[in-house]
mmCIF file of C-alpha atoms in Angstrom:
data_model
loop_
_atom_site.group_PDB
_atom_site.id
_atom_site.type_symbol
_atom_site.label_atom_id
_atom_site.label_comp_id
_atom_site.label_asym_id
_atom_site.label_seq_id
_atom_site.Cartn_x
_atom_site.Cartn_y
_atom_site.Cartn_z
ATOM 1 C CA UNK E 1 8.857 -0.459 -1.098
ATOM 2 C CA UNK E 2 10.138 -3.308 -3.408
ATOM 3 C CA UNK E 3 10.015 -6.917 -1.702
ATOM 4 C CA UNK E 4 9.024 -8.851 -4.684
ATOM 5 C CA UNK E 5 5.142 -9.382 -3.222
ATOM 6 C CA UNK E 6 6.189 -9.781 0.094
ATOM 7 C CA UNK E 7 4.744 -6.765 1.112
ATOM 8 C CA UNK E 8 1.834 -8.169 2.944
ATOM 9 C CA UNK E 9 4.438 -9.735 5.150
ATOM 10 C CA UNK E 10 6.416 -7.281 5.949
ATOM 11 C CA UNK E 11 3.380 -5.090 6.872
ATOM 12 C CA UNK E 12 2.185 -8.007 9.209
ATOM 13 C CA UNK E 13 5.819 -7.870 11.209
ATOM 14 C CA UNK E 14 6.717 -4.497 11.261
ATOM 15 C CA UNK E 15 4.226 -1.801 12.861
ATOM 16 C CA UNK E 16 7.059 0.881 12.711
ATOM 17 C CA UNK E 17 6.612 1.071 9.486
ATOM 18 C CA UNK E 18 3.183 2.662 9.841
ATOM 19 C CA UNK E 19 4.536 5.596 11.387
ATOM 20 C CA UNK E 20 6.628 7.391 8.111
ATOM 21 C CA UNK E 21 4.668 9.839 6.273
ATOM 22 C CA UNK E 22 5.158 8.472 3.081
ATOM 23 C CA UNK E 23 6.010 5.311 1.465
ATOM 24 C CA UNK E 24 6.162 4.389 -2.069
ATOM 25 C CA UNK E 25 5.482 0.852 -2.967
ATOM 26 C CA UNK E 26 5.683 -1.517 -6.161
ATOM 27 C CA UNK E 27 2.039 -3.019 -6.351
ATOM 28 C CA UNK E 28 1.639 -6.288 -7.781
ATOM 29 C CA UNK E 29 -1.803 -8.145 -6.232
ATOM 30 C CA UNK E 30 -0.837 -11.106 -8.079
ATOM 31 C CA UNK E 31 2.842 -11.736 -6.607
ATOM 32 C CA UNK E 32 1.134 -10.769 -3.113
ATOM 33 C CA UNK E 33 -1.128 -13.322 -3.205
ATOM 34 C CA UNK E 34 1.731 -15.950 -4.985
ATOM 35 C CA UNK E 35 3.825 -15.495 -1.679
ATOM 36 C CA UNK E 36 0.794 -16.003 0.919
ATOM 37 C CA UNK E 37 -0.541 -12.513 1.473
ATOM 38 C CA UNK E 38 -4.103 -11.070 0.137
ATOM 39 C CA UNK E 39 -3.700 -7.654 -1.202
ATOM 40 C CA UNK E 40 -7.138 -5.642 -0.025
ATOM 41 C CA UNK E 41 -5.711 -6.649 3.798
ATOM 42 C CA UNK E 42 -2.610 -4.955 2.912
ATOM 43 C CA UNK E 43 -4.237 -1.598 1.626
ATOM 44 C CA UNK E 44 -6.954 -1.775 4.542
ATOM 45 C CA UNK E 45 -3.811 -1.949 7.281
ATOM 46 C CA UNK E 46 -2.755 1.099 5.458
ATOM 47 C CA UNK E 47 -6.220 3.028 5.139
ATOM 48 C CA UNK E 48 -6.601 2.031 8.792
ATOM 49 C CA UNK E 49 -3.225 3.313 9.878
ATOM 50 C CA UNK E 50 -4.757 6.743 8.679
ATOM 51 C CA UNK E 51 -2.807 6.812 5.049
ATOM 52 C CA UNK E 52 -4.751 7.693 1.660
ATOM 53 C CA UNK E 53 -3.674 5.990 -1.586
ATOM 54 C CA UNK E 54 -3.021 7.644 -4.454
ATOM 55 C CA UNK E 55 -1.034 7.350 -7.861
ATOM 56 C CA UNK E 56 1.891 10.041 -6.960
ATOM 57 C CA UNK E 57 2.993 12.001 -4.291
ATOM 58 C CA UNK E 58 1.016 15.628 -5.873
ATOM 59 C CA UNK E 59 -2.116 13.227 -6.532
ATOM 60 C CA UNK E 60 -5.220 15.318 -4.696
ATOM 61 C CA UNK E 61 -7.606 12.280 -5.297
ATOM 62 C CA UNK E 62 -7.293 9.231 -3.718
ATOM 63 C CA UNK E 63 -7.596 5.799 -4.800
ATOM 64 C CA UNK E 64 -10.332 3.134 -4.302
ATOM 65 C CA UNK E 65 -9.331 -0.317 -3.093
ATOM 66 C CA UNK E 66 -10.476 -1.435 -6.389
ATOM 67 C CA UNK E 67 -8.395 1.297 -8.589
ATOM 68 C CA UNK E 68 -5.388 0.593 -6.201
ATOM 69 C CA UNK E 69 -5.703 -3.005 -7.521
ATOM 70 C CA UNK E 70 -4.773 -1.856 -11.236
ATOM 71 C CA UNK E 71 -2.102 0.978 -9.723
ATOM 72 C CA UNK E 72 0.962 -0.702 -10.228
ATOM 73 C CA UNK E 73 2.494 1.767 -8.054
ATOM 74 C CA UNK E 74 1.108 3.593 -4.956
ATOM 75 C CA UNK E 75 1.536 6.251 -2.888
ATOM 76 C CA UNK E 76 0.535 5.971 0.700
ATOM 77 C CA UNK E 77 0.306 9.575 2.473
ATOM 78 C CA UNK E 78 -0.369 9.680 6.272
ATOM 79 C CA UNK E 79 -2.958 11.982 7.028
ATOM 80 C CA UNK E 80 -2.051 14.942 9.164
#
């Protein structure tokens, strides 16, 4: 997902998105804020939908919100 800071807006309008098993997204908190979104709420929406945040598909460690804010690109993996 690369929508130039509108990631949070897309999430608010598209609950169907939360049914896919893996989402790779550029994650630039300042761009999300510039477009009226909240990067922490963006992350929490995925966590509440059953996703873990990782730096890659094969990473075994989940990222905390603080770590994700610095990552640049995140992988959202749906928990089985």
